[in-house]
PDB file of C-alpha atoms and ligand atoms in Angstrom:
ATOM      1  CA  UNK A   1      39.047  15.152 -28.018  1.00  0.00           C
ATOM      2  CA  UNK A   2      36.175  13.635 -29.851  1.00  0.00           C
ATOM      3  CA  UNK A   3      32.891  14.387 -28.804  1.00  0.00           C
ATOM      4  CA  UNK A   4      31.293  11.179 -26.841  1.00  0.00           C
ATOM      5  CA  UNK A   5      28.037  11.135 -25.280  1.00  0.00           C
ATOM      6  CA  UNK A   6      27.148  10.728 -21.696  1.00  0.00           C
ATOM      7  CA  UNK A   7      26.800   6.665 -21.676  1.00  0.00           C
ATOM      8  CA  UNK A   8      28.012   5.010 -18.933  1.00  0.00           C
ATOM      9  CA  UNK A   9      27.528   1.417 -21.286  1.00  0.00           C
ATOM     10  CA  UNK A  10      28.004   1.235 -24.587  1.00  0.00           C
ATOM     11  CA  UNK A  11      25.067   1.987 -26.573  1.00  0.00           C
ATOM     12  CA  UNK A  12      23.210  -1.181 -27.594  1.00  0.00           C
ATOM     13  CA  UNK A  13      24.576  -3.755 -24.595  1.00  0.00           C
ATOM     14  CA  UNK A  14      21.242  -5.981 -24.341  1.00  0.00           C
ATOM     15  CA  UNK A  15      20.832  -8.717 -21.292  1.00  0.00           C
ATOM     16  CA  UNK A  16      22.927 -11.511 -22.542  1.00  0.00           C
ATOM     17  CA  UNK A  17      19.419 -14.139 -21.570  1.00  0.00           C
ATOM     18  CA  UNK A  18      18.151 -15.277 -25.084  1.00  0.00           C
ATOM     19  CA  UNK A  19      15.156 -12.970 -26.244  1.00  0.00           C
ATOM     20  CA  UNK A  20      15.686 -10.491 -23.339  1.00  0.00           C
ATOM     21  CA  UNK A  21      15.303  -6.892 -24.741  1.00  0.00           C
ATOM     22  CA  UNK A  22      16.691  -5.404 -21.536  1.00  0.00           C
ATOM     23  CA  UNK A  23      19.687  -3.454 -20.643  1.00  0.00           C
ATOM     24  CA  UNK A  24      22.596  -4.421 -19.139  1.00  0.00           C
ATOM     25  CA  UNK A  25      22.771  -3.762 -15.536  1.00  0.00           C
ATOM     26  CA  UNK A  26      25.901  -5.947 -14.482  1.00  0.00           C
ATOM     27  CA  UNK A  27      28.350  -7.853 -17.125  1.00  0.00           C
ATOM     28  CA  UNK A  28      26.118 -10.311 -18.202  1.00  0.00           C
ATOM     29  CA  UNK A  29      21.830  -9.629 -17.412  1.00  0.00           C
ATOM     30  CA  UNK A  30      19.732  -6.751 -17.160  1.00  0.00           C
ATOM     31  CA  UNK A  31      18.779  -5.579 -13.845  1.00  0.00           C
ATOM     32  CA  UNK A  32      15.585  -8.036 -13.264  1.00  0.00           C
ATOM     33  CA  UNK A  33      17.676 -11.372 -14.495  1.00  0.00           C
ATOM     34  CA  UNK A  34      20.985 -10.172 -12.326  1.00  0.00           C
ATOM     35  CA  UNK A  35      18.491 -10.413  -9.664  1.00  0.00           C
ATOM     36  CA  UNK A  36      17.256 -13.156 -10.324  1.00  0.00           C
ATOM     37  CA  UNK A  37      20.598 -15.068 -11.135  1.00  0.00           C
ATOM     38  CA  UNK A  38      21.744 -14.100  -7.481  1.00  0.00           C
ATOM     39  CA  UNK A  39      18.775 -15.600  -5.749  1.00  0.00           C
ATOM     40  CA  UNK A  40      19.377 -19.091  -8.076  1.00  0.00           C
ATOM     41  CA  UNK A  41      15.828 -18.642  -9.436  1.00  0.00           C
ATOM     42  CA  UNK A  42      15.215 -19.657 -13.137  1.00  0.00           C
ATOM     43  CA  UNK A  43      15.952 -16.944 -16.263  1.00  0.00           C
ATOM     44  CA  UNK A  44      13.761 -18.663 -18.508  1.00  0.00           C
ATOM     45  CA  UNK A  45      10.338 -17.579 -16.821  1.00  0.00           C
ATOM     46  CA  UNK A  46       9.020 -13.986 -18.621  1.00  0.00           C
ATOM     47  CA  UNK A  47       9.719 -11.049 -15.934  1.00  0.00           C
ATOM     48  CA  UNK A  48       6.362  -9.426 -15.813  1.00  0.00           C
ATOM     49  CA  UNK A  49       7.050  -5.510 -15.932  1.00  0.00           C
ATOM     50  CA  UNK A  50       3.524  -4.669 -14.231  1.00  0.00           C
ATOM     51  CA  UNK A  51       3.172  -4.756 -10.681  1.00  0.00           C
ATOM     52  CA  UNK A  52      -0.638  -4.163  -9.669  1.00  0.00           C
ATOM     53  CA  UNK A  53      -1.140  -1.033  -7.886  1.00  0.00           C
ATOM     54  CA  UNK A  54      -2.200  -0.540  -4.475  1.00  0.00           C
ATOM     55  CA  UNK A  55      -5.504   0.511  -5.942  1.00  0.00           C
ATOM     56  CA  UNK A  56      -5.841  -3.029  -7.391  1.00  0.00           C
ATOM     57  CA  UNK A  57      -4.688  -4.902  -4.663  1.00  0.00           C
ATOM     58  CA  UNK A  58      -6.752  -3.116  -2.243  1.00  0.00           C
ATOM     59  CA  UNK A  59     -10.601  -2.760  -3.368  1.00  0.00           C
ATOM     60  CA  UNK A  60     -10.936  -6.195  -3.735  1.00  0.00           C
ATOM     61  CA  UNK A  61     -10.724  -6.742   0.031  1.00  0.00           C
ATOM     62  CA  UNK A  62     -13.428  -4.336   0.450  1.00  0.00           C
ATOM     63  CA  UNK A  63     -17.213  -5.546   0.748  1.00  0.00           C
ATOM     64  CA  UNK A  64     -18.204  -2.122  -0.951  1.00  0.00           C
ATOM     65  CA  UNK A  65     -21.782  -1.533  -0.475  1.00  0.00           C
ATOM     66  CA  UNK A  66     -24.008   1.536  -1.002  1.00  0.00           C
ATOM     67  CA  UNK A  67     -22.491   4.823  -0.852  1.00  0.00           C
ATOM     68  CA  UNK A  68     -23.804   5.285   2.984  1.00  0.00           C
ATOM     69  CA  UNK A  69     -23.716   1.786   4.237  1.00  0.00           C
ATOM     70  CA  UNK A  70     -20.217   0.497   6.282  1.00  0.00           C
ATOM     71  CA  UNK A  71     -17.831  -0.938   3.927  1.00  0.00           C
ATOM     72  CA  UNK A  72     -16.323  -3.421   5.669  1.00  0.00           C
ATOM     73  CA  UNK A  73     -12.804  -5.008   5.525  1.00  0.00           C
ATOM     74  CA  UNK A  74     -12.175  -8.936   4.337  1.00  0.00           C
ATOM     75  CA  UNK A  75      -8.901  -9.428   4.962  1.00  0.00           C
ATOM     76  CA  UNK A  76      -6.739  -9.370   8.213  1.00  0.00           C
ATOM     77  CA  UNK A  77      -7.601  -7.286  11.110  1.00  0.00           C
ATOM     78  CA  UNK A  78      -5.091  -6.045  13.979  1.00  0.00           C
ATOM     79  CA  UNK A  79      -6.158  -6.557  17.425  1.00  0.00           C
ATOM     80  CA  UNK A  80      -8.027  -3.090  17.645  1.00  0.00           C
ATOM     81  CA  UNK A  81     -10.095  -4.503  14.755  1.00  0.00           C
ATOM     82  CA  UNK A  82      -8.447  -2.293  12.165  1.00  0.00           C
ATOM     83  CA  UNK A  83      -7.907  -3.922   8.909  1.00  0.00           C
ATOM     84  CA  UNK A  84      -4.709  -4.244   7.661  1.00  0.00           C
ATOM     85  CA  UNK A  85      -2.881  -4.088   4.281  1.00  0.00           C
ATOM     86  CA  UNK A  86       0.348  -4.626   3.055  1.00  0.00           C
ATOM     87  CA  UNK A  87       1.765  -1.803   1.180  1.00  0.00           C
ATOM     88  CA  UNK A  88       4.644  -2.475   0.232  1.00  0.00           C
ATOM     89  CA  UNK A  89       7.978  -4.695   1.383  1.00  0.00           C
ATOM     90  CA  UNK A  90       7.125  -5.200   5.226  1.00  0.00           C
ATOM     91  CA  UNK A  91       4.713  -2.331   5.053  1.00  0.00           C
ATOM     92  CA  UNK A  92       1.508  -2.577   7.050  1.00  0.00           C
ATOM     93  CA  UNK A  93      -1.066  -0.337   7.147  1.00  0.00           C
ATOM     94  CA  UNK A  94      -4.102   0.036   8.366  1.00  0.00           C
ATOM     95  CA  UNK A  95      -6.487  -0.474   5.662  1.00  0.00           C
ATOM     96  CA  UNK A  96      -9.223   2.304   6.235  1.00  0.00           C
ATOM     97  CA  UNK A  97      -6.472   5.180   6.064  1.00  0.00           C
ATOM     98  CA  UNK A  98      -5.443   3.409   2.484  1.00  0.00           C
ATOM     99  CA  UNK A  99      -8.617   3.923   1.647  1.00  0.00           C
ATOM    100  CA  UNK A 100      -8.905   7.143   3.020  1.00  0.00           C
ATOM    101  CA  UNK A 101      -5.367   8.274   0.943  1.00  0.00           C
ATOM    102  CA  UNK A 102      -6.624   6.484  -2.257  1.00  0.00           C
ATOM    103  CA  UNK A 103      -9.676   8.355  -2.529  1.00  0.00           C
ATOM    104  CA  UNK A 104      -8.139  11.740  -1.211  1.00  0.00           C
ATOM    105  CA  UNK A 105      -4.747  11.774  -1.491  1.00  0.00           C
ATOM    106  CA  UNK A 106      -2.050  11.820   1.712  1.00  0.00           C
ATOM    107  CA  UNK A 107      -3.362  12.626   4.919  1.00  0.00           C
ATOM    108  CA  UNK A 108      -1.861  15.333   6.629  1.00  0.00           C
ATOM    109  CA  UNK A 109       0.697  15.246   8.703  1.00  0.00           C
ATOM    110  CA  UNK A 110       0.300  13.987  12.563  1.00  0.00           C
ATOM    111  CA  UNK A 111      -3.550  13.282  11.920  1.00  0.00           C
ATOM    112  CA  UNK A 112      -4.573   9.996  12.051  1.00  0.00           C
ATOM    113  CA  UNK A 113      -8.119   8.638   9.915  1.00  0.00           C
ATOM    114  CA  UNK A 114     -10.594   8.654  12.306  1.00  0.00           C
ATOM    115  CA  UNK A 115     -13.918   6.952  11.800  1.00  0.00           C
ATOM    116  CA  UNK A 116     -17.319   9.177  11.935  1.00  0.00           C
ATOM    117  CA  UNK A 117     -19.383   5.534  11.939  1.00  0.00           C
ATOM    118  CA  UNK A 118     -17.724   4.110  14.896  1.00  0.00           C
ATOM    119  CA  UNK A 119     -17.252   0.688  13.406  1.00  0.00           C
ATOM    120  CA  UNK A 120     -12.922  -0.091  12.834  1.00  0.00           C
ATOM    121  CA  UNK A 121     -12.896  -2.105   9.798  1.00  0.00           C
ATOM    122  CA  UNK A 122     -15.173   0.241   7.669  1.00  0.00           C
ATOM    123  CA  UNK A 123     -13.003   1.202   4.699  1.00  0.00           C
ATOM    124  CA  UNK A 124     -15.794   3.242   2.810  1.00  0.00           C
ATOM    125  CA  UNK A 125     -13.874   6.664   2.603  1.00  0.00           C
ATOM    126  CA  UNK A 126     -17.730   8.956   3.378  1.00  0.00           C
ATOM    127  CA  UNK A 127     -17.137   7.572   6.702  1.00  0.00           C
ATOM    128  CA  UNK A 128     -13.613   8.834   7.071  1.00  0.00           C
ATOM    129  CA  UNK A 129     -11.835  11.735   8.154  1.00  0.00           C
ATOM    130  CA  UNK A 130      -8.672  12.796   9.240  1.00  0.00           C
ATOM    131  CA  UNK A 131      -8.079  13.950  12.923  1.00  0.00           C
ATOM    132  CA  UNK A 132      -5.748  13.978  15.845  1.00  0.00           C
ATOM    133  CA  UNK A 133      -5.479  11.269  18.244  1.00  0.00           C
ATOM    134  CA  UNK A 134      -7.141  13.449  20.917  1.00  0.00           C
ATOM    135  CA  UNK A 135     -10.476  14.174  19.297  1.00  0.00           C
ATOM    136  CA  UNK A 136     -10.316  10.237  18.692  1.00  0.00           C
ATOM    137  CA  UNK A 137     -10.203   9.548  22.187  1.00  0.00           C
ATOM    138  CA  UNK A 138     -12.218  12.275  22.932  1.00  0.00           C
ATOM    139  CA  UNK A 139     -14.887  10.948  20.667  1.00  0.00           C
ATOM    140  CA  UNK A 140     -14.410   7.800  21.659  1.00  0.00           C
ATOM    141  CA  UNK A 141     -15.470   8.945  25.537  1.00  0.00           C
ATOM    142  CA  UNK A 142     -18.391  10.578  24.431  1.00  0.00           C
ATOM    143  CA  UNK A 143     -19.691   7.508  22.957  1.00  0.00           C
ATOM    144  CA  UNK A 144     -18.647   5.725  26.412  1.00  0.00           C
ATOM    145  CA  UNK A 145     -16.759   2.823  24.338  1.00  0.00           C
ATOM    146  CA  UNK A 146     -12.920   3.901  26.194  1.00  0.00           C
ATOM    147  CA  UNK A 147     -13.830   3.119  29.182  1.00  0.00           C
ATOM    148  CA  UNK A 148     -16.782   0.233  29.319  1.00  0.00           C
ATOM    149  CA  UNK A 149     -15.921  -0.723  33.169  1.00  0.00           C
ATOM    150  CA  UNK A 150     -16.594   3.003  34.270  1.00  0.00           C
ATOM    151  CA  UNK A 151     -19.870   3.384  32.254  1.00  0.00           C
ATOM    152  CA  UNK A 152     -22.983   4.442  34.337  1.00  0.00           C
ATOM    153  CA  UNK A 153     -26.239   2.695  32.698  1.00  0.00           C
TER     154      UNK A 153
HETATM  155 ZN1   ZN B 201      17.381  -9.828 -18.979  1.00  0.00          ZN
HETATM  156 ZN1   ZN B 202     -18.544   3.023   8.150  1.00  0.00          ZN
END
């Protein structure tokens, strides 16, 4: 038996759309125009191989200040008052642990990103730490904000 290389295509099999450089994912188109030839969109329109990251997508909602001030979030807000971010397909997250992970990498598991400033749409990662739900509601006691109604002036 001759000696034949692992190829599942033969080599050289380019997208069959005119000036597409792209491999062949199905008979005809590379993986981006098969796509796109299901959904009835157009082949002509260049497929743009750079998605931004989250990085890029996500400062720019952020009113970044000084390095101590709040740094509050622009976009949408849940009803807590948490700012929210997509991060990916039907991914929502709130925004100040993105910018929590961004700056320091996965938080660990089971902790939430608590807030040492008090304020929920402060994205300005000084101000964040991770914690457990408990100290958040215990912190949140000692600053009498859980439970307004039972507050004694
Ligand atoms: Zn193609
Ligand atoms: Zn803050």
């Amino acid at each position: 038996m001759p000696a034949v290389g692992y190829r599942k295509q033969p080599k050289g099999q380019r997208c069959s759309v005119a000036g597409c450089v792209r491999p062949l994912h199905g008979s005809l188109y590379c993986h981006a125009h098969y796509r796109r030839s299901l959904r009835g969109r157009s082949l002509d329109a260049p497929i743009v191989e750079k998605r931004a990251t989250v990085a890029q997508r996500f400062w720019p909602k952020v009113s970044i200040g000084q390095p101590d001030e709040c740094w509050p979030w622009l976009a949408s807000v849940n009803a807590e008052g948490y700012g929210t971010f997509a991060a990916g397909h039907r991914r929502i997250k709130k925004a100040h642990r993105v910018a929590y992970e961004l700056t320091n990498g996965p938080v660990p598991d089971g902790l939430n990103v608590l807030h040492s400033c008090d304020n929920p749409p402060c994205c300005n990662p000084r101000h964040l730490f991770p914690g457990t739900q408990a100290e958040n509601v215990a912190d949140m006691w000692a600053k009498g904000r859980a439970n307004p109604g039972r507050r004694s002036a």
